[in-house]
Tab-separated table of C-alpha atoms in Angstrom:
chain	number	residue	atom	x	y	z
Z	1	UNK	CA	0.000	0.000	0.000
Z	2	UNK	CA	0.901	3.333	-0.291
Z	3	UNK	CA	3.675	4.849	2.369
Z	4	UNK	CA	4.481	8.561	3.480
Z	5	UNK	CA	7.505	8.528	5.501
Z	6	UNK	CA	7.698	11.885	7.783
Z	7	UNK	CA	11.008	12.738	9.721
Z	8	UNK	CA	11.980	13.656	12.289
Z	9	UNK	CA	9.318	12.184	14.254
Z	10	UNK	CA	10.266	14.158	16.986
Z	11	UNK	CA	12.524	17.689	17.429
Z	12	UNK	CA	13.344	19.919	20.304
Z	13	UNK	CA	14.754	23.440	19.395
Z	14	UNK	CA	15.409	26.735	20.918
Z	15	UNK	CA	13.496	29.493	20.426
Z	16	UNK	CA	13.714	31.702	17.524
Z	17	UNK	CA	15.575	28.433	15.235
Z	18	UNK	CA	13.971	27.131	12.654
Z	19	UNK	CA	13.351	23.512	11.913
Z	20	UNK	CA	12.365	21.839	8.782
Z	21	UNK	CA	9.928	18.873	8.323
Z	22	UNK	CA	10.188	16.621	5.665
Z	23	UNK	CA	7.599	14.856	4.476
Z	24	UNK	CA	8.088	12.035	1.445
Z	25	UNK	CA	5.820	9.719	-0.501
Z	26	UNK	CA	7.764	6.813	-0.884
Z	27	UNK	CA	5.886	4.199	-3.683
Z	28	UNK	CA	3.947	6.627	-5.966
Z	29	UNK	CA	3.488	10.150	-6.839
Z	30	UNK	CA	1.609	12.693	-4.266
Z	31	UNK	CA	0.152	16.088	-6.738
Z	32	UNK	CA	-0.665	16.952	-3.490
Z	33	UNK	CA	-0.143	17.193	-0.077
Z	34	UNK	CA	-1.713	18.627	3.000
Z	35	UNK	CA	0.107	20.107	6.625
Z	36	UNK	CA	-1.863	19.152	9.597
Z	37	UNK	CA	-1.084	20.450	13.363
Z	38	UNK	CA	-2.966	18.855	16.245
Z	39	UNK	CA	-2.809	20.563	19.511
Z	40	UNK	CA	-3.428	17.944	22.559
Z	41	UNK	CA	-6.677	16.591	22.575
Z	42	UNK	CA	-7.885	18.726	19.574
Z	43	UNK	CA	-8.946	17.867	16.178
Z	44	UNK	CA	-6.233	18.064	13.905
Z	45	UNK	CA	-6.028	21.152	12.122
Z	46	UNK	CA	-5.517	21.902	8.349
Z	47	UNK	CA	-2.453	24.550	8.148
Z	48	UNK	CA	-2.019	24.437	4.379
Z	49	UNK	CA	-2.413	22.796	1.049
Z	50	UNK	CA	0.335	22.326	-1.645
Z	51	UNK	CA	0.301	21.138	-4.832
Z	52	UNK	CA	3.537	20.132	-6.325
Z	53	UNK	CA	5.266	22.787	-8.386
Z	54	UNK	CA	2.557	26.058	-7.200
Z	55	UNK	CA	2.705	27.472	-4.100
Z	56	UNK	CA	0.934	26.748	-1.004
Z	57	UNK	CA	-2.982	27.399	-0.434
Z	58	UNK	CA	-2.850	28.355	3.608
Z	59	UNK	CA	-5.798	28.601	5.422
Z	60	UNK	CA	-6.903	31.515	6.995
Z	61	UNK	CA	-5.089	32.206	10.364
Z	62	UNK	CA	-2.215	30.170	8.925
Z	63	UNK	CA	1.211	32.800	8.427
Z	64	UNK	CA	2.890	31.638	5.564
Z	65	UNK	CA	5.931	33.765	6.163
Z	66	UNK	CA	6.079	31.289	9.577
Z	67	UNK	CA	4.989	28.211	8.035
Z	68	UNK	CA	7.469	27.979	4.483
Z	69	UNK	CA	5.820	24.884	3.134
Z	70	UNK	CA	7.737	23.615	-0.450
Z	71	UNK	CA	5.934	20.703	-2.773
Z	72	UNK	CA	9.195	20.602	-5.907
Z	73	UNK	CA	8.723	17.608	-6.422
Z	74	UNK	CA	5.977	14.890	-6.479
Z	75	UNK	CA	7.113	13.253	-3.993
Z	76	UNK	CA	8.893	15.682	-1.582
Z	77	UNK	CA	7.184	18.263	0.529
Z	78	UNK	CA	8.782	20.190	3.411
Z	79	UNK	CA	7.589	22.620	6.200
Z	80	UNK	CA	10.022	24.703	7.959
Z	81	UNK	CA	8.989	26.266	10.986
Z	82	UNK	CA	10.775	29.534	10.774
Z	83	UNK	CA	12.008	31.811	13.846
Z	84	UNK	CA	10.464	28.969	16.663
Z	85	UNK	CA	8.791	29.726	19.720
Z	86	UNK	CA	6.937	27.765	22.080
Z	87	UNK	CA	3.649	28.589	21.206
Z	88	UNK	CA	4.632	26.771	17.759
Z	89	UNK	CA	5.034	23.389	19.909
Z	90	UNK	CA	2.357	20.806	18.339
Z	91	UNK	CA	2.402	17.822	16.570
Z	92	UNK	CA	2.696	18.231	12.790
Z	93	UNK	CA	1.404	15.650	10.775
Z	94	UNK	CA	1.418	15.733	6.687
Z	95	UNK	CA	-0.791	13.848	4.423
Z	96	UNK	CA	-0.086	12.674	0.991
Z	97	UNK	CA	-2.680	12.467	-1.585
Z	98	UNK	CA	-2.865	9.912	-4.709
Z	99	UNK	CA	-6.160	10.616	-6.175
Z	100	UNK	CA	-6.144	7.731	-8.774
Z	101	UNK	CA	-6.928	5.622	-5.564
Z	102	UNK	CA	-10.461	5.720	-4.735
Z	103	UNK	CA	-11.127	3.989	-1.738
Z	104	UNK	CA	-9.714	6.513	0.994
Z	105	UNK	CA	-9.459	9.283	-1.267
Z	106	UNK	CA	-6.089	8.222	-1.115
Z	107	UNK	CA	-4.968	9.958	1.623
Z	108	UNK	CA	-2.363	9.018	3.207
Z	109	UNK	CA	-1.065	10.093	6.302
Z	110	UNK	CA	2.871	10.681	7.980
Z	111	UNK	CA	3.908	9.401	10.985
Z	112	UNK	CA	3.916	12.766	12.294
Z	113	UNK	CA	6.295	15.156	13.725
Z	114	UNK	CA	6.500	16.181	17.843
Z	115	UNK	CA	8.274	19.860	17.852
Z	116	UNK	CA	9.150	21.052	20.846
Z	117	UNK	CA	10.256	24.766	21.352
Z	118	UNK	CA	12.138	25.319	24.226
T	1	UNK	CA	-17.620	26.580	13.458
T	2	UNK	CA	-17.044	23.249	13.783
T	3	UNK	CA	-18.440	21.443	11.162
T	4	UNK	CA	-17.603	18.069	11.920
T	5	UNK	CA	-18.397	17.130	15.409
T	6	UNK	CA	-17.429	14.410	17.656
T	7	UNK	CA	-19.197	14.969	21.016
T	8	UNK	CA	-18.114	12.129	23.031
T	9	UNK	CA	-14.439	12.680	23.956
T	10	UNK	CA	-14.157	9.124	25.232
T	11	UNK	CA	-15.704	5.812	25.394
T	12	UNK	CA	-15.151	2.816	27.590
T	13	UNK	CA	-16.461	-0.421	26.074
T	14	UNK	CA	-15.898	-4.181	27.505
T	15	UNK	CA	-13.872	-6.422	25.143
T	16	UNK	CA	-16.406	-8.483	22.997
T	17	UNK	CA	-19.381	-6.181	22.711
T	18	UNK	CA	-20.128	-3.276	20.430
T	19	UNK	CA	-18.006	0.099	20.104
T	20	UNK	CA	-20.687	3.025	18.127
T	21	UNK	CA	-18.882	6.118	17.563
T	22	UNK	CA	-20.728	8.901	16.701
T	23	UNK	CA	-20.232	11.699	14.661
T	24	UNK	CA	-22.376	14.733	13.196
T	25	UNK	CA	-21.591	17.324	10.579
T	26	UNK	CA	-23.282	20.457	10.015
T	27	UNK	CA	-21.974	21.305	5.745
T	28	UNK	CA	-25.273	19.538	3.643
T	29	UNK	CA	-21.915	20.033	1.205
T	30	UNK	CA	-19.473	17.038	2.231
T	31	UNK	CA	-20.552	13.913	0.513
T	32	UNK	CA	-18.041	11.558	1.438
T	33	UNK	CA	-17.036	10.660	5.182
T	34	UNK	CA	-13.782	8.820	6.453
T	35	UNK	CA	-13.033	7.217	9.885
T	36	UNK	CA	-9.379	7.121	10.873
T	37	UNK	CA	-7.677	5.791	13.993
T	38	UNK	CA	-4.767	7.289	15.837
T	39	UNK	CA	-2.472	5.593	18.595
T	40	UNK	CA	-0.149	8.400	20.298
T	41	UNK	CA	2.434	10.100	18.615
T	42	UNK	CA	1.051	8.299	15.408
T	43	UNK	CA	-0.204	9.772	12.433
T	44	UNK	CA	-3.961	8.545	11.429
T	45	UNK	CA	-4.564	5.192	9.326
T	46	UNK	CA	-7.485	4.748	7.229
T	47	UNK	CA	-10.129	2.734	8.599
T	48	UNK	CA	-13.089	3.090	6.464
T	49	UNK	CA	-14.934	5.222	4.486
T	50	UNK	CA	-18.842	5.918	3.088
T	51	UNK	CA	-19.886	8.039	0.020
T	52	UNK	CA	-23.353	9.565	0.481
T	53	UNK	CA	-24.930	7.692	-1.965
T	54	UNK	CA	-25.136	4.997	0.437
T	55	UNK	CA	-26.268	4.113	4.279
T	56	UNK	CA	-24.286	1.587	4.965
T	57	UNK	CA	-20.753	0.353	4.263
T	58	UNK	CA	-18.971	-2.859	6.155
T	59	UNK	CA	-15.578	-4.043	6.535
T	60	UNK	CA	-14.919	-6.569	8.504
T	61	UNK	CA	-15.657	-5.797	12.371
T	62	UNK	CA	-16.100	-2.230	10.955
T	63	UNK	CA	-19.119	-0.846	9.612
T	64	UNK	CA	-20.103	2.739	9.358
T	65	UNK	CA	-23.677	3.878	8.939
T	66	UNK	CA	-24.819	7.167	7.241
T	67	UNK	CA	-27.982	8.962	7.894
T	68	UNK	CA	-28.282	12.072	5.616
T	69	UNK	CA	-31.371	13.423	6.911
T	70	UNK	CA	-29.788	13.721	10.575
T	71	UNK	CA	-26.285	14.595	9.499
T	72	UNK	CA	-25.253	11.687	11.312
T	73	UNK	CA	-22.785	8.579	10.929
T	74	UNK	CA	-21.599	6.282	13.569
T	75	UNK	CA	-18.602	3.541	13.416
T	76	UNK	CA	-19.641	0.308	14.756
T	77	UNK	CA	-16.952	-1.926	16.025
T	78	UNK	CA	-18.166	-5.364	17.073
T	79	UNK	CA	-16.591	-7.076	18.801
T	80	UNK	CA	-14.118	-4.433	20.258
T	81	UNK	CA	-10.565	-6.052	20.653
T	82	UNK	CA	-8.295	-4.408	23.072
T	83	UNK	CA	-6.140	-3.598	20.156
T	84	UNK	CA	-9.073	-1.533	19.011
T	85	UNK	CA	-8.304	0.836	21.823
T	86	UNK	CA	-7.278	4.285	20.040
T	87	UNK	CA	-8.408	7.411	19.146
T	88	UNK	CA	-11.205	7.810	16.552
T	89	UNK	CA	-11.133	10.623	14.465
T	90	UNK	CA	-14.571	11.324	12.116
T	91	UNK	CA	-14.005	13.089	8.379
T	92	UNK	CA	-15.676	14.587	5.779
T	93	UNK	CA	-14.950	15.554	2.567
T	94	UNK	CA	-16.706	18.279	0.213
T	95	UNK	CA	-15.412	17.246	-3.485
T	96	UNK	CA	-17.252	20.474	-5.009
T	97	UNK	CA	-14.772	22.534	-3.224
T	98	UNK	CA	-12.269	21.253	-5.544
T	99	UNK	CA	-9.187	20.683	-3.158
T	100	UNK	CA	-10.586	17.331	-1.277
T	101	UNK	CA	-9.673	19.034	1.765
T	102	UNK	CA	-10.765	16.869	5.260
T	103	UNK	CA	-12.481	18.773	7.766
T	104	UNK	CA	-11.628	16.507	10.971
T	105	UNK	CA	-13.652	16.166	14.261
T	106	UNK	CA	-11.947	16.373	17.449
T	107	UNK	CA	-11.591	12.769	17.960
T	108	UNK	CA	-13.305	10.603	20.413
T	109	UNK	CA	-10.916	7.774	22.521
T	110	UNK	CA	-11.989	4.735	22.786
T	111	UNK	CA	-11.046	1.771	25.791
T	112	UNK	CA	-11.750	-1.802	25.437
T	113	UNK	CA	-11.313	-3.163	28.415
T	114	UNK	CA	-10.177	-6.653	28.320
């Protein structure tokens, strides 16, 4: 089945560093990928949209200035957390999406990423 | 708004007997609903899923039930397995918005108790 490798799976940085969040499709070709962030016990929370080779749709509330999210290729897509703090500490999860599979919508979904902000 | 809704945040059920997770949505829009399951520090796997055209899809110990009218679907485990023990997170999909986006409740987590 289809596999979306995320890394690190967990990070602890210092405030005002930035960290960078890659997230790969490993056996077929995402167009497009999605940037979650789940606070504890909340929903998880769609921070952007990206569609390889365009830029970024961010939702509204979203900075994209913070939140540098590159798709180049179709099977690489990275978030970098830019200038840290601790409010930024959440989990980030991405989601890969291979829309010739039907069943799921084939979403697929990263192991997910722990930042911590220190 | 939340237009996905999950309003139990937790559910205790004894191995063996049935697990119903419930979920309502508010957007007449989505048409097609997904049911994911998250352990800790995990991202979500795909569990199962239901297009609007029908009421009823099944899957093994897994069958989700759709009820337009209400804006209402429910999981139904049976029987729960203690492996089953995770949290349950409800989506919904609105394919005329063009960017099959998932609008996510906030999850309900569910114990089976051996």
């Amino acid at each position: 089945g289809a596999v979306v490798s995320q890394h690190p799976s967990w990070v602890i940085c210092k405030s005002g560093t930035s960290v960078k969040i890659e997230c790969r499709s490993l056996d077929f070709q995402a167009t497009t990928m999605f940037w979650y962030r789940q606070f504890p016990k909340q929903s998880l929370m769609l921070m952007a949209t990206s569609n390889e080779g365009s830029k970024a749709t961010y939702e509204q509330g979203v900075e994209k200035d913070k939140f540098l999210i590159n798709h180049a290729s179709l099977t690489l897509s990275t978030l970098t957390v830019t200038s840290a703090h601790p409010e930024d500490s959440s989990f980030y999860i991405c989601s890969a999406a291979n829309y010739g599979q039907g069943y799921n919508y084939g979403y697929t979904f990263g192991s997910g990423t722990r930042l911590t902000v220190v | 708004d939340q237009q996905v809704k999950q309003n139990s945040p937790s559910l205790s059920v004894q191995e063996g007997r049935i697990s119903i997770l419930n979920c309502d949505y508010t957007n007449s829009m989505f048409d097609y609903f997904l049911w994911y399951k998250k352990y800790p520090a995990e991202g979500p796997t795909f569990l199962i899923s239901i297009s609007s055209i029908k009421d009823k899809n099944e899957d093994g110990r897994f069958t989700v039930f759709l009820n337009k009218s209400a804006k209402h679907l429910s999981l139904h485990i049976v029987p729960s397995q203690p492996g089953d023990s995770a949290v349950y997170f409800c989506a919904a999909s609105d394919p005329g918005a063009g960017s099959y986006q998932l609008t996510f409740g906030k999850g309900t987590k569910l114990s089976v108790i051996p």
